[in-house]
Amino acid sequence: MDNQGPRTIDIGDFRPGKPPTKVILTGALLLIGALVLFSAVFTIQPEEVGIVLRFGKYTRTAEPGLNFKLPAPMEKVLKVPVQRQLKQEFGFQTMEAGVKTRYSARDFVDESLMLTGDLNVVVVEWIAQYRVADPYKYLFRVRNVTKTFRDMNEAVMRAVVGDRSVDEVITIGRLEIENQAKFMLQELCNQYETGIQVEQIVLRSVDPPDPVKPSFNEVNQAEQERERAINEARGEYNRVIPKARGEADQAIEQAEGYAIDRVNRAKGDAALFDEVYAAYRRAPEVTRRRIFLETMETIYPAMQRKILLDSGLQGVLPLLQLDGAEVKK
Amino acid sequence: MKQASLFAVLVIVLLIVAALGGAFYKVEEWQQVIITQFGRPVGDPVTSPGLKIKTPFVQTANCFEKRFLEWDGDPNQVTTKDKRFIWVDTYARWRISDPLLFFQRLTNELGAQSRLDDILNGETRTTIAKHDLIELVRSSNREFISSTDATDLEDQEEIVYGRAVLQAEVLETAKKRIAEADLGIELLDFQIKRINYVEQVRTDVYARMISERQRIAEKYRSEGAGEAARILGSKDRDLKEITSEAYRQAQEVRGTADAASTAIYAEAYNRDPSFYAFLKSMETYELTADANSILILTTDSDLLRFMKSKQ
């Protein structure tokens, strides 16, 4: 409608034909009709349901798609994303999710600092993933559900961490903490009638507080050092012992070689002796003499100087010029 | 006809007047309503949602929450029985159970919050002051599982009550006080949200944690050195054992062989020791005589005896 119109119309020009009034009335009616129609139609997204209230009273749940209701003042619709996984972050805040997720630089230390069962302090950051399982309860049983849910998370996580040692929380206890926190949180959710289904608790990080961190690293380092010292000693052991074993085997084998050699030689010598002896037995005197003479035959020519003395000669030895041989007293 | 249309107009006008005067009011799903007439409550509380009617102009609808409401305690500095200074942050859930009483005693939520502050903060303080810190932190005497042998399990403190019991104690006493005061509200739950050391204590705790870790680190290092020494020692021992064992075996083998050969020789040569002596001597002569040897023979010798006599 032209809002300049009414001003330019002079009162004096007002004719009693009343066509403008009719136009205005029809226009207004049309507009109201459009508005009414507009407020009677609504869409529910696939992951949502619509809770329809008539004069504040819950009447029905609208499923995803195009839906109709009574126009505005009479019926009202509240949309609840029942299929979507919602999450709450504790101790940190995602500013911008993506490939390179950015986190808020704000310090959430009050939220994440907690005491362990041995009265030490740890910083725990976690995520609670949940779904709205019962939209009616979610809307109408607890005011400010999100805040309530966050409070419950903090209380539960501290109860769980408070029953464990700092060592356990930081190292091996993570999965168990997640499971127990989820269990306890679900119980609280049911007790408060929040209509929330806890899907998962994920510990993002569990760390000692910053001032204490270096000493925790030192423990890791010391653990590595221990392993290294042991490995080095084992290396040294392995370097020496197998070699010694081989050498030992070698010595034994050598001894066995010696043994075989000795015995075989003895057997050979014995066999030789047996043979010779058998022949000798047949003509002892002759054989003995023959062997003697044969031996002499081989050895005499080998020696270059020969001195023959009569057996009756006495004291000749000192006078001998034993050339080439040194005589020592 | 004219009368009918007149009637219709009258009804519409009446309805408009009634609406403007507040004859209709809406109760939302999460609300309950007390109707007051010139400030004085009349009738029962309206707890079911929908469109309702009241007397226009003279009556007012006062809406209250039907849902569970939050109460968030201020972070409180408290001292435990074992004189530890901590911050405690609590929360509770409550609801308006009797709107009429609530309206009469507390008027609105603000009033309720401040009464809850008084009661819950006080009870929290009292309960905590009666117990050691460990009772507040731990929920059970569950034994710690240690990832390393380095943590001493003996410093695990035993608890008598635990967090849950303490929370329940605060809840019960607070419930009792609320019931006695007839406030028309009901506590659902009370939880300790956060416990932290106050700043000065925190520094001490950090120092203690650091020294504890250093102790563990030292233990690891010395374990490493000890284990290495043990391995090196057993290396030396094994080495000695292996070499001496090999020596023993070799000597045994040699000895057995020597004995065997000696026996063989003895058996063979024993048949005629003099012949053996003769043969062996002959062999020895052959081995000892060479170009440098000088042979001195007298005619007494076996070989030369024929030089002097043909006998």
XYZ file of C-alpha atoms in Angstrom:
640
model
C 0.000 0.000 0.000
C 1.132 3.449 -0.744
C 1.792 5.159 2.518
C 2.082 8.528 0.768
C -1.568 8.114 -0.333
C -3.486 9.017 2.831
C -1.448 12.162 3.338
C -2.031 13.633 -0.076
C -5.765 13.120 0.098
C -7.367 16.321 1.184
C -10.346 16.037 3.489
C -12.279 18.302 1.189
C -11.748 15.974 -1.719
C -13.238 13.075 0.135
C -16.009 11.601 -1.919
C -18.637 9.376 -0.346
C -18.282 6.725 -3.193
C -15.926 4.811 -0.771
C -13.998 2.822 -3.333
C -10.620 3.294 -1.496
C -12.029 1.934 1.764
C -13.113 -1.206 -0.018
C -9.697 -1.622 -1.586
C -8.009 -1.136 1.747
C -10.312 -3.627 3.422
C -9.842 -6.264 0.721
C -6.101 -5.715 0.787
C -5.933 -6.044 4.536
C -8.043 -9.182 4.477
C -5.853 -10.684 1.779
C -2.734 -9.828 3.752
C -4.122 -11.345 6.941
C -5.195 -14.392 4.956
C -1.680 -14.774 3.526
C -0.122 -14.383 6.941
C -2.476 -16.931 8.431
C -1.760 -19.355 5.637
C 1.929 -18.688 5.943
C 1.894 -19.426 9.674
C -0.153 -22.571 9.070
C 2.493 -24.224 6.931
C 5.871 -25.299 8.150
C 8.675 -27.612 7.092
C 10.471 -30.116 9.290
C 14.004 -30.991 8.185
C 14.926 -34.682 7.896
C 16.958 -34.668 11.109
C 14.273 -32.861 13.124
C 10.862 -33.398 14.587
C 8.364 -30.670 15.371
C 6.603 -30.454 18.705
C 3.234 -28.787 18.125
C 1.660 -26.862 20.986
C -1.925 -25.658 20.886
C -2.338 -22.771 23.273
C 0.771 -24.056 25.020
C -0.455 -27.629 25.309
C 1.424 -30.401 23.582
C -0.805 -31.956 20.929
C 1.313 -33.869 18.448
C 4.738 -34.498 17.001
C 5.289 -33.502 13.379
C 7.470 -35.747 11.248
C 9.942 -34.443 8.631
C 8.376 -32.894 5.519
C 5.675 -30.304 4.871
C 3.243 -29.901 7.782
C 0.185 -27.890 8.653
C -1.024 -26.397 11.869
C -3.569 -23.902 13.053
C -2.419 -20.352 12.392
C -0.094 -18.416 14.597
C -1.638 -17.478 17.895
C -3.327 -20.833 18.289
C -0.629 -23.329 17.470
C 3.087 -23.080 17.793
C 5.805 -25.467 16.684
C 9.146 -26.142 18.367
C 11.740 -27.926 16.264
C 14.088 -30.382 17.901
C 16.982 -31.989 15.970
C 16.548 -35.564 17.155
C 18.697 -37.228 14.504
C 21.612 -34.862 14.713
C 24.529 -35.734 16.932
C 25.143 -32.816 19.240
C 28.297 -32.217 21.153
C 29.638 -30.261 24.052
C 33.319 -29.503 24.474
C 35.019 -29.183 27.814
C 38.362 -27.532 28.408
C 38.568 -26.221 24.874
C 36.393 -24.831 22.153
C 36.431 -25.457 18.443
C 36.368 -22.127 16.656
C 36.362 -23.398 13.133
C 36.092 -27.056 12.281
C 37.693 -28.356 9.128
C 40.869 -29.898 7.818
C 42.881 -27.613 9.998
C 40.626 -27.142 12.964
C 41.231 -24.017 14.976
C 40.618 -23.948 18.662
C 39.844 -21.002 20.790
C 42.874 -19.599 22.524
C 40.861 -18.889 25.633
C 41.994 -20.672 28.716
C 39.467 -23.166 29.989
C 41.613 -24.248 32.856
C 38.843 -23.959 35.455
C 36.783 -26.375 33.446
C 39.506 -28.907 32.810
C 41.637 -28.794 35.936
C 40.716 -31.570 38.356
C 41.996 -33.571 41.277
C 42.942 -37.215 40.986
C 42.515 -39.839 43.654
C 46.069 -39.382 44.876
C 45.406 -35.635 45.277
C 47.418 -34.673 42.236
C 46.171 -32.350 39.533
C 45.459 -33.166 35.899
C 44.070 -31.243 32.969
C 41.368 -33.223 31.210
C 39.744 -32.078 27.995
C 36.805 -34.025 26.701
C 33.879 -34.073 24.348
C 30.400 -35.334 25.096
C 28.428 -36.506 22.081
C 24.704 -36.890 22.574
C 21.357 -37.020 20.911
C 17.910 -35.872 21.913
C 16.123 -39.167 22.379
C 12.955 -37.786 23.893
C 12.091 -34.312 22.551
C 9.165 -33.912 24.943
C 11.332 -34.385 28.019
C 14.127 -32.401 26.427
C 11.840 -29.378 26.097
C 9.496 -29.611 29.027
C 11.193 -31.307 31.932
C 14.347 -29.313 32.475
C 14.938 -25.685 31.858
C 18.216 -24.806 30.193
C 19.101 -28.390 29.304
C 22.457 -27.541 27.773
C 23.709 -25.838 30.907
C 22.429 -28.719 32.990
C 24.138 -31.192 30.727
C 27.424 -29.317 30.994
C 27.186 -29.213 34.782
C 26.505 -32.935 34.903
C 29.484 -33.588 32.653
C 31.827 -31.678 34.901
C 30.560 -33.359 38.036
C 30.704 -36.842 36.524
C 34.142 -36.450 34.998
C 35.538 -35.246 38.297
C 33.953 -38.117 40.151
C 35.495 -40.611 37.731
C 38.934 -39.008 37.667
C 38.821 -38.568 41.421
C 38.775 -42.306 41.844
C 41.962 -42.893 39.880
C 45.630 -42.117 40.335
C 47.282 -39.475 38.192
C 49.346 -42.196 36.568
C 46.285 -44.198 35.646
C 44.393 -41.190 34.309
C 47.241 -40.135 32.066
C 48.259 -43.540 30.768
C 46.165 -46.681 30.790
C 42.856 -45.563 32.271
C 41.498 -43.551 29.377
C 39.106 -46.027 27.840
C 37.752 -47.027 31.200
C 37.234 -43.387 32.169
C 35.323 -42.753 28.955
C 33.095 -45.748 29.537
C 32.402 -45.069 33.166
C 31.773 -41.369 32.589
C 29.325 -42.246 29.844
C 27.530 -44.699 32.092
C 27.260 -42.294 35.029
C 26.259 -39.413 32.801
C 23.458 -41.434 31.255
C 22.175 -42.320 34.714
C 22.111 -38.646 35.683
C 20.420 -37.738 32.399
C 17.716 -40.277 33.118
C 17.335 -39.101 36.689
C 16.919 -35.467 35.584
C 14.597 -36.490 32.743
C 16.571 -34.535 30.202
C 15.566 -36.816 27.328
C 19.232 -36.956 26.344
C 20.891 -40.097 25.052
C 24.640 -39.965 25.675
C 26.362 -41.421 22.642
C 29.972 -41.144 23.583
C 32.444 -39.475 25.862
C 35.768 -38.835 24.162
C 38.811 -37.775 26.118
C 40.590 -35.332 23.854
C 43.635 -34.954 26.001
C 44.688 -35.838 29.501
C 47.794 -34.014 30.589
C 49.583 -32.994 33.707
C 49.378 -29.243 34.339
C 51.944 -27.207 32.420
C 54.372 -26.570 35.287
C 54.561 -30.302 35.954
C 54.790 -31.466 32.345
C 58.619 -31.446 32.061
C 58.921 -33.821 34.992
C 56.453 -36.210 33.359
C 58.532 -36.091 30.208
C 61.568 -36.786 32.325
C 59.937 -39.976 33.521
C 59.326 -41.048 29.935
C 62.872 -40.192 29.083
C 64.189 -42.142 32.048
C 62.100 -45.084 30.972
C 63.686 -44.889 27.520
C 67.098 -44.631 29.121
C 66.443 -47.714 31.144
C 65.424 -49.636 28.036
C 68.452 -48.375 26.192
C 70.895 -49.388 28.953
C 69.354 -52.838 29.082
C 69.428 -53.195 25.314
C 73.021 -52.120 25.137
C 74.001 -54.656 27.758
C 72.050 -57.338 25.907
C 73.851 -56.289 22.725
C 77.182 -56.688 24.433
C 76.108 -60.089 25.721
C 75.008 -61.140 22.264
C 78.201 -59.882 20.723
C 80.378 -62.031 22.978
C 78.533 -65.168 23.993
C 77.587 -66.767 20.655
C 81.163 -66.280 19.451
C 82.499 -67.896 22.626
C 80.101 -70.809 22.101
C 81.472 -71.308 18.586
C 85.017 -71.130 19.812
C 84.244 -73.636 22.516
C 82.813 -76.010 19.954
C 85.910 -75.470 17.859
C 88.199 -76.414 20.747
C 86.202 -79.553 21.442
C 86.205 -80.533 17.785
C 89.944 -80.019 17.670
C 90.392 -82.218 20.716
C 88.271 -84.854 19.089
C 90.420 -84.604 15.974
C 93.452 -85.069 18.118
C 91.837 -88.074 19.775
C 90.994 -89.737 16.520
C 94.493 -89.030 15.281
C 96.082 -90.496 18.392
C 94.015 -93.628 18.425
C 94.384 -94.235 14.724
C 98.078 -93.757 14.899
C 98.318 -96.102 17.856
C 96.246 -98.660 16.007
C 98.424 -98.208 12.913
C 101.618 -98.534 14.891
C 100.244 -101.530 16.710
C 99.237 -103.154 13.434
C 102.673 -102.501 11.994
C 104.313 -103.945 15.067
C 102.019 -106.955 14.893
C 102.990 -107.633 11.318
C 106.695 -107.192 11.927
C 106.491 -109.208 15.098
C 104.672 -112.029 13.324
C 107.467 -112.194 10.740
C 110.125 -111.883 13.407
C 108.680 -114.770 15.371
C 109.359 -117.109 12.540
C 113.135 -116.432 12.595
C 113.922 -114.150 15.501
C 117.684 -114.178 15.462
C 118.113 -113.626 11.749
C 115.425 -111.006 11.541
C 116.806 -109.049 14.453
C 120.232 -109.023 12.893
C 118.827 -108.148 9.499
C 116.846 -105.218 10.847
C 119.883 -104.036 12.741
C 122.121 -104.172 9.779
C 119.582 -102.607 7.484
C 119.196 -99.712 9.837
C 122.889 -99.289 10.062
C 122.991 -99.368 6.315
C 120.692 -96.385 6.099
C 122.202 -94.356 8.862
C 125.919 -94.848 8.303
C 126.033 -93.333 4.855
C 124.105 -90.371 6.040
C 126.812 -89.372 8.494
C 129.806 -87.730 6.870
C 132.464 -88.253 9.494
C 133.097 -91.669 10.832
C 135.765 -92.653 13.343
C 136.511 -96.249 13.958
C 138.389 -97.149 17.145
C 139.795 -100.379 18.387
C 138.145 -101.546 21.499
C 141.479 -101.848 23.212
C 142.350 -98.241 22.764
C 142.033 -96.115 25.875
C 141.763 -92.350 26.393
C 141.644 -91.514 22.759
C 138.467 -89.450 22.967
C 139.918 -86.305 24.559
C 142.426 -86.072 21.794
C 140.034 -86.202 19.010
C 139.689 -83.081 16.911
C 136.007 -82.943 16.549
C 135.913 -80.478 13.709
C 132.829 -78.424 13.384
C 131.400 -79.638 16.630
C 131.810 -77.492 19.671
C 133.032 -79.255 22.685
C 131.752 -77.985 25.861
C 132.805 -78.888 29.267
C -32.310 -11.413 10.487
C -31.395 -8.071 11.801
C -31.597 -9.388 15.339
C -29.261 -12.273 14.488
C -26.629 -10.009 13.010
C -26.965 -7.701 15.993
C -26.424 -10.676 18.278
C -23.336 -11.709 16.323
C -21.857 -8.241 16.582
C -22.578 -8.237 20.322
C -20.782 -11.548 20.804
C -17.768 -10.341 18.856
C -17.599 -7.131 20.841
C -17.896 -9.056 24.086
C -15.167 -11.434 23.052
C -12.875 -8.553 22.159
C -13.577 -6.820 25.444
C -13.003 -10.073 27.337
C -9.741 -10.705 25.497
C -8.550 -7.191 26.149
C -9.551 -7.447 29.783
C -7.594 -10.685 30.164
C -10.283 -13.295 30.323
C -8.073 -15.731 28.428
C -4.645 -16.865 29.333
C -2.296 -19.482 27.980
C -0.546 -22.042 30.131
C 2.520 -23.430 28.371
C 3.514 -27.050 28.656
C 6.282 -26.110 31.108
C 4.239 -23.719 33.229
C 1.921 -23.706 36.155
C -0.235 -20.786 37.108
C -1.590 -19.196 40.253
C -4.610 -16.954 39.806
C -4.657 -13.950 42.071
C -7.453 -11.540 42.672
C -6.176 -8.154 43.701
C -2.972 -9.849 44.776
C -4.701 -12.587 46.789
C -4.454 -16.133 45.436
C -7.737 -17.745 44.489
C -8.528 -21.319 43.587
C -6.153 -24.225 43.012
C -2.983 -23.839 41.000
C -3.448 -24.534 37.314
C -0.977 -27.178 36.323
C -2.332 -28.483 33.030
C -1.360 -26.589 29.877
C -3.742 -25.052 27.350
C -6.070 -22.101 26.945
C -7.740 -21.095 30.192
C -10.341 -18.603 31.302
C -10.371 -16.299 34.293
C -12.369 -13.308 35.387
C -11.201 -10.343 33.359
C -9.889 -7.152 34.937
C -9.891 -8.406 38.538
C -7.801 -11.550 38.248
C -4.129 -11.917 37.287
C -2.374 -15.067 36.092
C 1.038 -15.626 37.688
C 3.129 -18.097 35.705
C 5.729 -20.331 37.293
C 8.094 -22.906 35.914
C 7.113 -26.545 36.174
C 10.465 -27.778 34.906
C 13.592 -28.602 36.893
C 15.537 -25.431 37.402
C 19.211 -24.832 37.873
C 20.935 -23.558 40.910
C 24.578 -22.763 40.434
C 26.599 -22.229 43.563
C 29.289 -19.596 43.756
C 32.808 -20.983 43.788
C 33.471 -21.069 47.492
C 36.778 -21.140 49.294
C 36.434 -23.824 51.913
C 38.736 -25.487 54.375
C 38.556 -29.224 54.829
C 39.012 -31.046 58.101
C 42.632 -31.787 57.239
C 43.221 -28.047 56.728
C 43.403 -27.965 52.979
C 42.266 -24.831 51.252
C 40.133 -25.541 48.246
C 37.657 -23.955 45.906
C 34.399 -25.787 45.661
C 31.855 -25.145 42.936
C 28.509 -26.869 43.261
C 25.254 -27.066 41.444
C 21.775 -28.312 42.267
C 18.512 -28.993 40.478
C 15.211 -28.004 42.015
C 11.665 -27.361 41.054
C 8.599 -25.572 42.264
C 6.542 -28.328 43.797
C 3.863 -26.205 45.352
C 3.351 -22.970 43.394
C 0.966 -21.534 45.942
C 3.424 -21.896 48.817
C 6.212 -20.804 46.570
C 4.277 -17.710 45.598
C 3.463 -16.879 49.178
C 6.918 -17.511 50.632
C 9.348 -16.618 47.895
C 7.323 -14.577 45.385
C 9.597 -15.436 42.485
C 12.648 -17.413 41.370
C 15.041 -14.750 42.510
C 13.795 -15.213 46.047
C 14.165 -18.947 45.722
C 17.711 -18.665 44.388
C 18.816 -16.557 47.332
C 17.221 -18.969 49.830
C 18.907 -21.871 48.084
C 22.212 -19.964 48.199
C 21.868 -19.627 51.959
C 20.936 -23.221 52.557
C 23.172 -25.046 50.069
C 26.304 -22.927 50.446
C 26.001 -23.267 54.205
C 25.450 -26.999 54.133
C 28.296 -27.484 51.673
C 30.651 -25.602 53.925
C 29.542 -27.488 57.025
C 29.825 -30.889 55.410
C 33.225 -30.225 53.853
C 34.639 -28.858 57.089
C 33.711 -32.157 58.748
C 35.676 -34.300 56.302
C 39.148 -34.737 54.851
C 39.807 -33.656 51.298
C 40.216 -37.218 50.110
C 36.616 -37.977 51.072
C 35.539 -35.264 48.692
C 37.661 -36.416 45.799
C 37.261 -40.149 45.874
C 34.028 -42.061 45.470
C 35.222 -45.503 46.466
C 38.205 -47.427 47.737
C 38.811 -48.731 44.277
C 42.431 -49.787 43.956
C 44.488 -47.773 41.497
C 45.720 -49.689 38.502
C 49.296 -48.834 37.832
C 50.859 -48.745 34.402
C 54.303 -48.874 35.884
C 55.870 -50.618 38.817
C 57.244 -47.249 39.810
C 54.161 -45.834 41.484
C 53.966 -46.785 45.078
C 50.573 -48.117 45.836
C 51.044 -47.629 49.525
C 50.235 -43.917 49.348
C 46.680 -44.713 48.373
C 44.554 -43.217 51.117
C 41.499 -45.054 52.346
C 38.172 -43.285 52.516
C 35.253 -43.859 54.814
C 32.458 -41.995 53.053
C 33.412 -40.701 49.641
C 32.068 -38.046 47.364
C 28.655 -39.565 46.736
C 27.906 -39.916 50.441
C 28.982 -36.352 51.140
C 26.815 -35.048 48.319
C 23.904 -37.070 49.621
C 24.515 -35.670 53.093
C 24.332 -32.094 51.830
C 21.263 -32.953 49.770
C 19.442 -34.590 52.675
C 20.082 -31.816 55.180
C 19.199 -29.171 52.620
C 16.012 -31.046 51.735
C 15.107 -31.209 55.391
C 15.665 -27.495 55.882
C 13.645 -26.668 52.807
C 10.812 -28.898 53.960
C 10.858 -27.292 57.413
C 10.704 -23.820 55.911
C 7.728 -24.835 53.745
C 9.066 -23.075 50.686
C 7.060 -24.990 48.133
C 10.199 -26.137 46.371
C 11.830 -29.502 46.047
C 15.496 -30.373 45.576
C 16.205 -33.059 43.051
C 19.949 -33.349 43.196
C 23.058 -31.735 44.496
C 26.473 -32.248 42.953
C 29.968 -30.998 43.485
C 30.949 -29.630 40.121
C 34.513 -28.529 40.684
C 37.101 -28.870 43.382
C 40.426 -27.143 43.038
C 43.283 -26.140 45.247
C 43.563 -22.461 45.946
C 46.417 -20.765 44.110
C 49.089 -20.935 46.828
C 48.392 -24.576 47.593
C 48.464 -25.423 43.921
C 52.116 -24.389 43.681
C 52.976 -26.715 46.555
C 51.053 -29.526 44.956
C 52.898 -28.998 41.688
C 56.219 -29.072 43.517
C 55.208 -32.312 45.152
C 54.131 -33.800 41.833
C 57.451 -32.805 40.272
C 59.488 -34.393 43.040
C 57.352 -37.521 42.836
C 57.996 -37.809 39.116
C 61.687 -37.229 39.614
C 61.738 -40.018 42.127
C 60.171 -42.323 39.576
C 62.604 -41.181 36.880
C 65.555 -41.871 39.166
C 64.177 -45.277 39.893
C 63.962 -46.034 36.175
C 67.493 -44.889 35.568
C 68.903 -46.941 38.394
C 66.836 -49.919 37.294
C 68.354 -49.569 33.853
C 71.887 -49.377 35.191
C 71.244 -52.279 37.549
C 69.770 -54.483 34.884
C 72.631 -53.643 32.504
C 75.169 -54.560 35.162
C 73.329 -57.811 35.806
C 73.414 -58.681 32.115
C 77.093 -57.813 31.797
C 77.828 -59.912 34.867
C 76.005 -62.878 33.455
C 77.878 -62.291 30.215
C 81.195 -62.686 32.059
C 79.938 -65.694 33.935
C 78.593 -67.377 30.807
C 81.799 -66.622 28.973
C 83.912 -68.262 31.669
C 81.527 -71.173 31.870
C 81.564 -71.752 28.132
C 85.337 -71.567 27.722
C 86.115 -73.662 30.778
C 83.483 -76.205 29.866
C 84.985 -76.467 26.384
C 88.462 -76.825 27.901
C 87.257 -79.552 30.207
C 85.570 -81.459 27.407
C 88.592 -81.103 25.124
C 90.948 -82.302 27.802
C 88.682 -85.232 28.580
C 88.576 -86.200 24.945
C 92.326 -85.872 24.667
C 92.868 -87.849 27.856
C 90.583 -90.629 26.753
C 92.366 -90.770 23.441
C 95.765 -90.778 25.085
C 94.674 -93.532 27.398
C 93.257 -95.515 24.517
C 96.345 -95.135 22.436
C 98.553 -96.014 25.373
C 96.499 -99.132 25.932
C 96.743 -100.071 22.276
C 100.489 -99.579 22.261
C 100.914 -101.439 25.498
C 98.839 -104.353 24.301
C 100.775 -104.589 21.055
C 104.270 -104.076 22.404
C 103.771 -106.102 25.521
C 103.982 -109.273 23.522
C 107.696 -108.839 23.222
C 109.053 -105.834 25.060
C 112.644 -106.471 24.116
C 111.845 -106.698 20.441
C 109.866 -103.519 20.750
C 112.784 -101.810 22.436
C 115.040 -103.030 19.671
C 112.727 -101.822 16.900
C 112.099 -98.480 18.540
C 115.834 -97.968 18.985
C 116.383 -98.677 15.359
C 113.752 -96.126 14.416
C 115.283 -93.582 16.700
C 118.729 -94.114 15.174
C 117.322 -93.474 11.750
C 115.723 -90.290 12.947
C 118.741 -88.950 14.787
C 121.508 -89.664 12.301
C 122.184 -86.998 9.718
C 125.126 -85.413 7.894
C 126.297 -83.417 10.879
C 126.440 -86.370 13.213
C 129.831 -87.929 13.875
C 129.877 -91.656 14.174
C 132.399 -93.059 16.596
C 132.474 -96.811 16.660
C 134.728 -99.163 18.500
C 135.389 -102.622 17.315
C 133.348 -103.815 20.241
C 130.238 -102.775 18.482
C 128.003 -105.312 16.908
C 128.642 -104.014 13.469
C 132.377 -103.864 13.696
C 133.007 -106.866 15.736
C 133.698 -108.819 12.573
C 136.516 -106.493 11.847
C 138.511 -108.086 14.595
C 137.239 -111.630 14.458
C 135.197 -113.599 12.100
C 133.324 -115.102 15.042
